XYZ file of N, CA, C and O in Angstrom:
584
model
N -4.252 111.664 42.884
C -4.227 111.994 44.302
C -5.614 112.495 44.710
O -6.209 113.308 44.023
N -6.115 111.995 45.818
C -7.420 112.389 46.337
C -7.308 113.702 47.094
O -6.406 113.872 47.914
N -8.212 114.639 46.806
C -8.207 115.920 47.501
C -9.186 115.873 48.661
O -10.320 115.414 48.514
N -8.725 116.340 49.816
C -9.556 116.427 51.007
C -9.528 117.871 51.474
O -8.446 118.456 51.630
N -10.702 118.434 51.686
C -10.790 119.796 52.186
C -10.522 119.779 53.686
O -11.013 118.902 54.400
N -9.728 120.742 54.155
C -9.389 120.809 55.579
C -9.649 122.222 56.076
O -9.388 123.201 55.372
N -10.186 122.302 57.284
C -10.477 123.589 57.908
C -9.707 123.684 59.218
O -9.794 122.791 60.060
N -8.917 124.760 59.363
C -8.269 125.052 60.640
C -9.314 125.718 61.542
O -9.969 126.659 61.123
N -9.409 125.266 62.773
C -10.335 125.875 63.713
C -9.695 127.046 64.443
O -10.351 127.732 65.221
N -8.427 127.279 64.162
C -7.666 128.435 64.654
C -6.514 128.644 63.684
O -6.000 127.678 63.111
N -6.100 129.885 63.531
C -4.970 130.162 62.638
C -3.673 129.555 63.158
O -2.714 129.413 62.426
N -3.635 129.197 64.443
C -2.426 128.647 65.064
C -2.278 127.135 64.868
O -1.245 126.564 65.217
N -3.281 126.490 64.310
C -3.261 125.036 64.144
C -2.210 124.616 63.127
O -2.089 125.224 62.060
N -1.456 123.568 63.476
C -0.512 122.970 62.527
C -1.273 121.991 61.643
O -1.975 121.115 62.147
N -1.134 122.141 60.337
C -1.804 121.221 59.419
C -1.068 119.887 59.383
O 0.162 119.847 59.460
N -1.822 118.788 59.245
C -1.169 117.479 59.090
C -0.315 117.480 57.835
O -0.624 118.171 56.863
N 0.765 116.704 57.884
C 1.600 116.613 56.683
C 2.344 115.285 56.671
O 2.572 114.669 57.713
N 2.691 114.872 55.455
C 3.541 113.695 55.272
C 4.960 114.112 55.625
O 5.466 115.105 55.111
N 5.620 113.373 56.483
C 6.975 113.728 56.910
C 8.039 113.308 55.906
O 9.115 113.891 55.862
N 7.754 112.259 55.113
C 8.680 111.836 54.058
C 7.877 111.516 52.806
O 6.654 111.331 52.872
N 8.545 111.409 51.673
C 7.845 111.127 50.418
C 7.229 109.731 50.413
O 6.269 109.479 49.692
N 7.733 108.834 51.233
C 7.193 107.480 51.295
C 6.187 107.256 52.409
O 5.670 106.148 52.566
N 5.874 108.290 53.179
C 4.926 108.157 54.288
C 3.525 107.873 53.767
O 3.053 108.532 52.844
N 2.839 106.918 54.387
C 1.443 106.662 54.026
C 0.491 107.447 54.912
O -0.666 107.634 54.563
N 0.983 107.915 56.054
C 0.161 108.687 56.968
C 0.705 110.086 57.165
O 1.913 110.314 57.114
N -0.207 111.025 57.393
C 0.159 112.402 57.723
C 0.145 112.543 59.237
O -0.824 112.131 59.889
N 1.189 113.108 59.794
C 1.233 113.317 61.231
C 0.229 114.397 61.640
O 0.109 115.431 60.982
N -0.476 114.123 62.745
C -1.491 115.017 63.296
C -0.989 115.507 64.649
O -0.496 114.716 65.456
N -1.132 116.802 64.901
C -0.622 117.406 66.131
C -1.736 117.773 67.100
O -2.862 118.072 66.700
N -1.361 117.805 68.369
C -2.289 118.240 69.420
C -2.500 119.741 69.319
O -1.547 120.497 69.120
N -3.750 120.175 69.447
C -4.050 121.594 69.530
C -4.827 121.815 70.820
O -6.045 121.688 70.866
N -4.086 122.098 71.887
C -4.661 122.262 73.215
C -4.187 123.576 73.808
O -3.106 124.067 73.455
N -5.000 124.148 74.680
C -4.646 125.427 75.298
C -3.587 125.248 76.378
O -2.676 126.038 76.498
N -3.728 124.186 77.167
C -2.772 123.888 78.244
C -2.351 122.439 78.101
O -3.085 121.613 77.542
N -1.176 122.106 78.588
C -0.705 120.720 78.495
C -1.660 119.791 79.227
O -2.363 120.191 80.154
N -1.683 118.545 78.776
C -2.548 117.519 79.355
C -1.665 116.384 79.842
O -0.872 115.837 79.074
N -1.792 116.039 81.118
C -1.065 114.898 81.671
C -1.958 113.665 81.577
O -3.126 113.717 81.975
N -1.386 112.576 81.047
C -2.106 111.305 81.001
C -1.406 110.360 81.966
O -0.251 109.986 81.755
N -2.094 110.011 83.031
C -1.529 109.099 84.024
C -1.453 107.683 83.462
O -2.190 107.327 82.538
N -0.577 106.849 84.014
C -0.469 105.456 83.565
C -1.833 104.760 83.581
O -2.589 104.898 84.541
N -2.136 104.080 82.486
C -3.392 103.350 82.372
C -4.596 104.203 82.023
O -5.680 103.677 81.808
N -4.432 105.504 81.931
C -5.550 106.403 81.649
C -5.563 106.854 80.195
O -4.593 106.674 79.466
N -6.672 107.470 79.829
C -6.854 107.984 78.479
C -7.129 109.482 78.528
O -7.496 110.024 79.568
N -6.973 110.123 77.383
C -7.342 111.531 77.219
C -7.766 111.735 75.771
O -7.194 111.143 74.854
N -8.785 112.544 75.596
C -9.229 112.907 74.250
C -8.557 114.235 73.903
O -8.774 115.245 74.575
N -7.725 114.194 72.875
C -6.890 115.341 72.514
C -7.393 115.981 71.211
O -7.405 115.329 70.164
N -7.805 117.244 71.261
C -8.235 117.941 70.051
C -7.061 118.222 69.113
O -5.920 118.372 69.559
N -7.369 118.299 67.820
C -6.347 118.601 66.819
C -6.541 119.971 66.169
O -5.657 120.446 65.460
N -7.721 120.564 66.353
C -7.973 121.877 65.763
C -8.257 121.844 64.276
O -8.220 122.882 63.625
N -8.558 120.655 63.745
C -8.873 120.549 62.312
C -10.197 119.820 62.114
O -10.613 119.007 62.941
N -10.844 120.142 61.010
C -12.033 119.425 60.548
C -11.813 119.124 59.070
O -11.111 119.859 58.372
N -12.407 118.026 58.602
C -12.185 117.566 57.227
C -13.488 117.406 56.466
O -14.536 117.149 57.061
N -13.396 117.506 55.155
C -14.475 117.125 54.249
C -13.906 116.008 53.388
O -13.170 116.248 52.421
N -14.210 114.789 53.769
C -13.664 113.591 53.110
C -14.626 113.184 52.006
O -15.835 113.087 52.238
N -14.139 112.929 50.799
C -15.032 112.525 49.715
C -15.743 111.215 50.032
O -15.184 110.331 50.685
N -16.969 111.089 49.564
C -17.712 109.839 49.715
C -16.912 108.721 49.057
O -16.279 108.912 48.024
N -16.910 107.563 49.698
C -16.125 106.444 49.191
C -14.761 106.337 49.854
O -13.978 105.444 49.533
N -14.469 107.264 50.775
C -13.205 107.253 51.511
C -13.468 107.424 53.005
O -14.537 107.872 53.415
N -12.486 107.080 53.796
C -12.463 107.364 55.223
C -11.059 107.821 55.555
O -10.119 107.612 54.787
N -10.909 108.432 56.715
C -9.584 108.726 57.250
C -9.445 107.887 58.500
O -10.318 107.892 59.369
N -8.355 107.132 58.584
C -8.069 106.332 59.771
C -7.046 107.064 60.625
O -6.054 107.574 60.109
N -7.310 107.106 61.927
C -6.374 107.695 62.880
C -5.617 106.547 63.535
O -6.222 105.664 64.157
N -4.316 106.557 63.377
C -3.462 105.463 63.852
C -2.373 105.991 64.773
O -2.020 107.164 64.718
N -1.792 105.102 65.584
C -0.694 105.524 66.459
C 0.536 105.922 65.648
O 0.726 105.489 64.514
N 1.384 106.728 66.254
C 2.716 106.996 65.715
C 3.640 105.961 66.331
O 3.661 105.778 67.548
N 4.420 105.299 65.519
C 5.261 104.209 66.009
C 6.284 104.683 67.035
O 6.574 103.972 67.996
N 6.822 105.872 66.859
C 7.801 106.389 67.809
C 7.216 106.589 69.194
O 7.832 106.226 70.196
N 6.013 107.174 69.261
C 5.363 107.354 70.566
C 5.046 106.010 71.205
O 5.202 105.832 72.413
N 4.597 105.066 70.394
C 4.251 103.748 70.929
C 5.490 103.020 71.442
O 5.497 102.485 72.554
N 6.558 103.008 70.654
C 7.759 102.262 71.023
C 8.529 102.911 72.166
O 8.990 102.225 73.071
N 8.666 104.226 72.121
C 9.507 104.915 73.104
C 8.756 105.306 74.377
O 9.319 105.276 75.464
N 7.476 105.682 74.231
C 6.734 106.219 75.377
C 5.555 105.341 75.809
O 4.921 105.622 76.820
N 5.225 104.321 74.994
C 4.062 103.457 75.252
C 2.747 104.245 75.242
O 1.831 103.978 76.011
N 2.672 105.211 74.325
C 1.470 106.013 74.108
C 0.895 105.589 72.765
O 1.599 105.583 71.752
N -0.390 105.219 72.772
C -0.998 104.748 71.532
C -2.424 105.288 71.419
O -2.941 105.927 72.335
N -3.049 105.036 70.285
C -4.431 105.441 70.046
C -5.326 104.306 70.533
O -5.145 103.151 70.124
N -6.267 104.630 71.403
C -7.085 103.600 72.044
C -7.936 102.832 71.042
O -7.962 101.612 71.061
N -8.638 103.509 70.173
C -9.542 102.847 69.219
C -8.860 102.704 67.860
O -9.319 103.217 66.861
N -7.776 101.966 67.854
C -6.953 101.856 66.656
C -7.544 100.888 65.648
O -7.793 99.748 66.014
N -7.730 101.264 64.383
C -7.666 102.651 63.962
C -8.988 103.363 64.251
O -10.057 102.767 64.151
N -8.890 104.638 64.579
C -10.094 105.459 64.695
C -10.570 105.795 63.298
O -9.761 106.036 62.408
N -11.862 105.777 63.090
C -12.415 106.032 61.768
C -13.092 107.389 61.721
O -13.931 107.699 62.567
N -12.721 108.190 60.729
C -13.398 109.448 60.444
C -14.203 109.212 59.175
O -13.644 108.980 58.104
N -15.521 109.220 59.316
C -16.406 108.952 58.184
C -16.514 110.158 57.258
O -16.281 111.299 57.676
N -16.908 109.890 56.013
C -16.961 110.950 55.007
C -18.025 112.007 55.307
O -17.926 113.123 54.798
N -19.008 111.699 56.131
C -20.045 112.690 56.422
C -19.837 113.425 57.749
O -20.665 114.232 58.148
N -18.722 113.198 58.434
C -18.425 113.890 59.686
C -17.720 115.204 59.391
O -16.759 115.234 58.624
N -18.179 116.284 59.996
C -17.586 117.603 59.760
C -17.081 118.267 61.033
O -16.675 119.421 61.011
N -17.084 117.560 62.144
C -16.626 118.135 63.398
C -15.116 118.066 63.549
O -14.396 117.546 62.693
N -14.647 118.579 64.686
C -13.212 118.571 64.965
C -12.710 117.142 65.145
O -13.351 116.320 65.801
N -11.558 116.864 64.563
C -10.907 115.566 64.743
C -10.256 115.566 66.123
O -9.487 116.469 66.457
N -10.581 114.552 66.905
C -9.984 114.377 68.228
C -9.410 112.976 68.300
O -9.918 112.052 67.667
N -8.358 112.814 69.070
C -7.641 111.547 69.152
C -7.711 111.037 70.586
O -7.407 111.775 71.529
N -8.099 109.772 70.744
C -8.145 109.153 72.064
C -6.802 108.484 72.309
O -6.486 107.458 71.709
N -6.003 109.088 73.181
C -4.705 108.515 73.525
C -4.814 107.727 74.822
O -5.562 108.099 75.726
N -4.047 106.637 74.921
C -3.951 105.864 76.149
C -2.483 105.721 76.517
O -1.634 105.523 75.646
N -2.224 105.828 77.804
C -0.877 105.712 78.334
C -0.693 104.300 78.880
O -1.245 103.957 79.924
N 0.072 103.480 78.182
C 0.323 102.097 78.597
C 1.623 101.965 79.380
O 2.037 100.846 79.688
N 2.246 103.094 79.702
C 3.506 103.057 80.446
C 3.226 103.082 81.950
O 2.072 103.075 82.382
N 4.296 103.155 82.727
C 4.181 103.239 84.182
C 4.507 104.638 84.691
O 4.695 104.829 85.890
N 4.585 105.612 83.756
C 4.873 106.984 84.169
C 3.916 107.944 83.474
O 3.349 107.631 82.424
N 3.726 109.087 84.080
C 2.853 110.120 83.533
C 3.424 110.607 82.203
O 4.639 110.717 82.047
N 2.524 110.900 81.247
C 2.941 111.417 79.945
C 2.296 112.771 79.734
O 1.087 112.939 79.946
N 3.095 113.737 79.306
C 2.598 115.096 79.094
C 2.405 115.360 77.606
O 3.343 115.226 76.819
N 1.184 115.736 77.241
C 0.877 116.149 75.872
C 0.892 117.668 75.850
O 0.206 118.310 76.644
N 1.680 118.219 74.942
C 1.757 119.669 74.806
C 1.312 120.079 73.405
O 1.360 119.270 72.465
N 0.889 121.322 73.274
C 0.453 121.831 71.975
C 1.553 121.624 70.942
O 2.725 121.882 71.208
N 1.161 121.125 69.777
C 2.113 120.917 68.692
C 2.750 119.543 68.672
O 3.385 119.174 67.680
N 2.584 118.756 69.752
C 3.141 117.406 69.764
C 2.427 116.561 68.706
O 1.199 116.539 68.643
N 3.201 115.873 67.882
C 2.609 114.982 66.881
C 2.126 113.729 67.617
O 2.929 112.947 68.108
N 0.805 113.559 67.698
C 0.211 112.529 68.550
C -0.297 111.310 67.798
O -0.525 110.264 68.412
N -0.511 111.425 66.501
C -1.079 110.312 65.733
C -0.783 110.566 64.260
O -0.174 111.572 63.896
N -1.235 109.627 63.448
C -1.147 109.839 62.007
C -2.495 109.528 61.386
O -3.261 108.716 61.917
N -2.791 110.219 60.298
C -4.042 109.952 59.595
C -3.731 109.406 58.213
O -2.842 109.896 57.518
N -4.452 108.337 57.864
C -4.265 107.647 56.599
C -5.589 107.675 55.846
O -6.634 107.319 56.410
N -5.550 108.100 54.598
C -6.747 108.134 53.761
C -6.925 106.753 53.129
O -5.982 106.217 52.532
N -8.125 106.178 53.278
C -8.379 104.819 52.797
C -9.678 104.755 52.009
O -10.676 105.355 52.406
N -9.676 103.985 50.903
C -10.926 103.767 50.179
C -11.839 102.832 50.969
O -11.378 101.999 51.745
N -13.132 102.991 50.764
C -14.137 102.170 51.437
C -14.843 101.303 50.394
O -15.220 101.791 49.332
N -14.993 100.052 50.725
C -15.778 99.143 49.884
C -17.031 98.789 50.671
O -16.956 98.253 51.776
N -18.183 99.122 50.133
C -19.454 98.805 50.785
C -19.847 97.373 50.425
O -19.609 96.910 49.318
N -20.437 96.691 51.396
C -20.870 95.310 51.185
C -22.385 95.219 51.350
O -22.984 95.978 52.107
N -22.962 94.279 50.639
C -24.376 93.978 50.815
C -24.452 92.647 51.543
O -23.895 91.647 51.077
N -25.101 92.630 52.699
C -25.218 91.399 53.471
C -26.372 90.564 52.947
O -27.435 91.086 52.627
N -26.152 89.256 52.865
C -27.190 88.326 52.438
C -27.288 87.244 53.508
O -26.328 86.506 53.746
N -28.426 87.183 54.170
C -28.612 86.205 55.228
C -28.830 84.812 54.632
O -29.570 84.642 53.666
N -28.138 83.811 55.224
C -28.257 82.419 54.790
C -28.394 81.529 56.017
O -28.104 81.940 57.142
N -28.815 80.291 55.801
C -28.947 79.310 56.889
C -27.594 78.710 57.246
O -27.315 78.426 58.401
N -26.727 78.492 56.239
C -25.425 77.874 56.452
C -24.359 78.604 55.645
O -24.651 79.140 54.575
N -23.140 78.559 56.152
C -22.005 79.143 55.443
C -21.198 78.036 54.782
O -21.243 76.884 55.221
N -20.429 78.386 53.755
C -19.615 77.385 53.073
C -18.541 76.843 54.022
O -18.080 77.519 54.935
N -18.121 75.611 53.783
C -17.155 74.916 54.623
C -15.740 75.422 54.367
O -15.363 75.700 53.230
N -14.951 75.533 55.446
C -13.508 75.770 55.344
C -12.816 74.833 56.327
O -13.431 74.361 57.289
N -11.543 74.552 56.100
C -10.782 73.682 56.986
C -10.731 74.245 58.408
O -10.839 73.525 59.387
N -10.593 75.541 58.534
C -10.524 76.189 59.859
C -11.876 76.177 60.564
O -11.948 76.070 61.784
N -12.933 76.346 59.813
C -14.261 76.348 60.410
C -14.454 77.500 61.374
O -14.114 78.638 61.064
N -14.960 77.197 62.571
C -15.222 78.261 63.538
C -14.110 78.388 64.570
O -14.277 78.996 65.624
N -12.922 77.826 64.266
C -11.768 77.955 65.167
C -11.364 79.417 65.278
O -11.042 80.040 64.272
N -11.369 79.947 66.475
C -11.090 81.366 66.677
C -9.731 81.618 67.277
O -8.722 81.047 66.845
N -9.700 82.414 68.302
C -8.467 82.889 68.928
C -7.507 81.751 69.212
O -7.807 80.839 69.983
N -6.333 81.804 68.585
C -5.288 80.827 68.844
C -5.497 79.467 68.206
O -4.723 78.545 68.442
N -6.527 79.328 67.399
C -6.848 77.988 66.856
C -5.833 77.485 65.854
O -5.782 76.277 65.598
N -4.999 78.365 65.301
C -3.996 77.905 64.321
C -2.625 77.711 64.965
O -1.651 77.442 64.280
N -2.535 77.846 66.284
C -1.269 77.624 66.982
C -0.383 78.851 66.975
O -0.763 79.925 66.536
N 0.847 78.669 67.485
C 1.791 79.784 67.549
C 2.998 79.601 66.649
O 3.777 80.518 66.465
N 3.197 78.403 66.103
C 4.350 78.157 65.215
C 3.899 77.467 63.960
O 2.923 76.822 63.872
């Protein structure tokens, strides 16, 4: 198991935790002084009150919670958000309201999940041509829908 150092920015902050033994992500809660209303189509940056020391070779991804997405149409705008191993500031989550009604974020609401992921670094090598594939440069929708 990989150890990650975590710092509460207030004693009142709820620490992220795995909700079940099979969970791959730890739920992250909002740490705000007053509730935040997110109007339909708008975004809000929500503080969590935590900072991390992630080991080199890893990242933490911030992902939506499926319940919020399915029931309330609230998701993480930059999915997944990446927390790099050298970042030591407060973790904040960019939420977007895709519903047609105002959504209220209150302190302690579980707003996202964080997943610890290994990083593989690549070395880029510039070439004149790339190897051939059947798909080639076919992009969006090029393989059909069925």
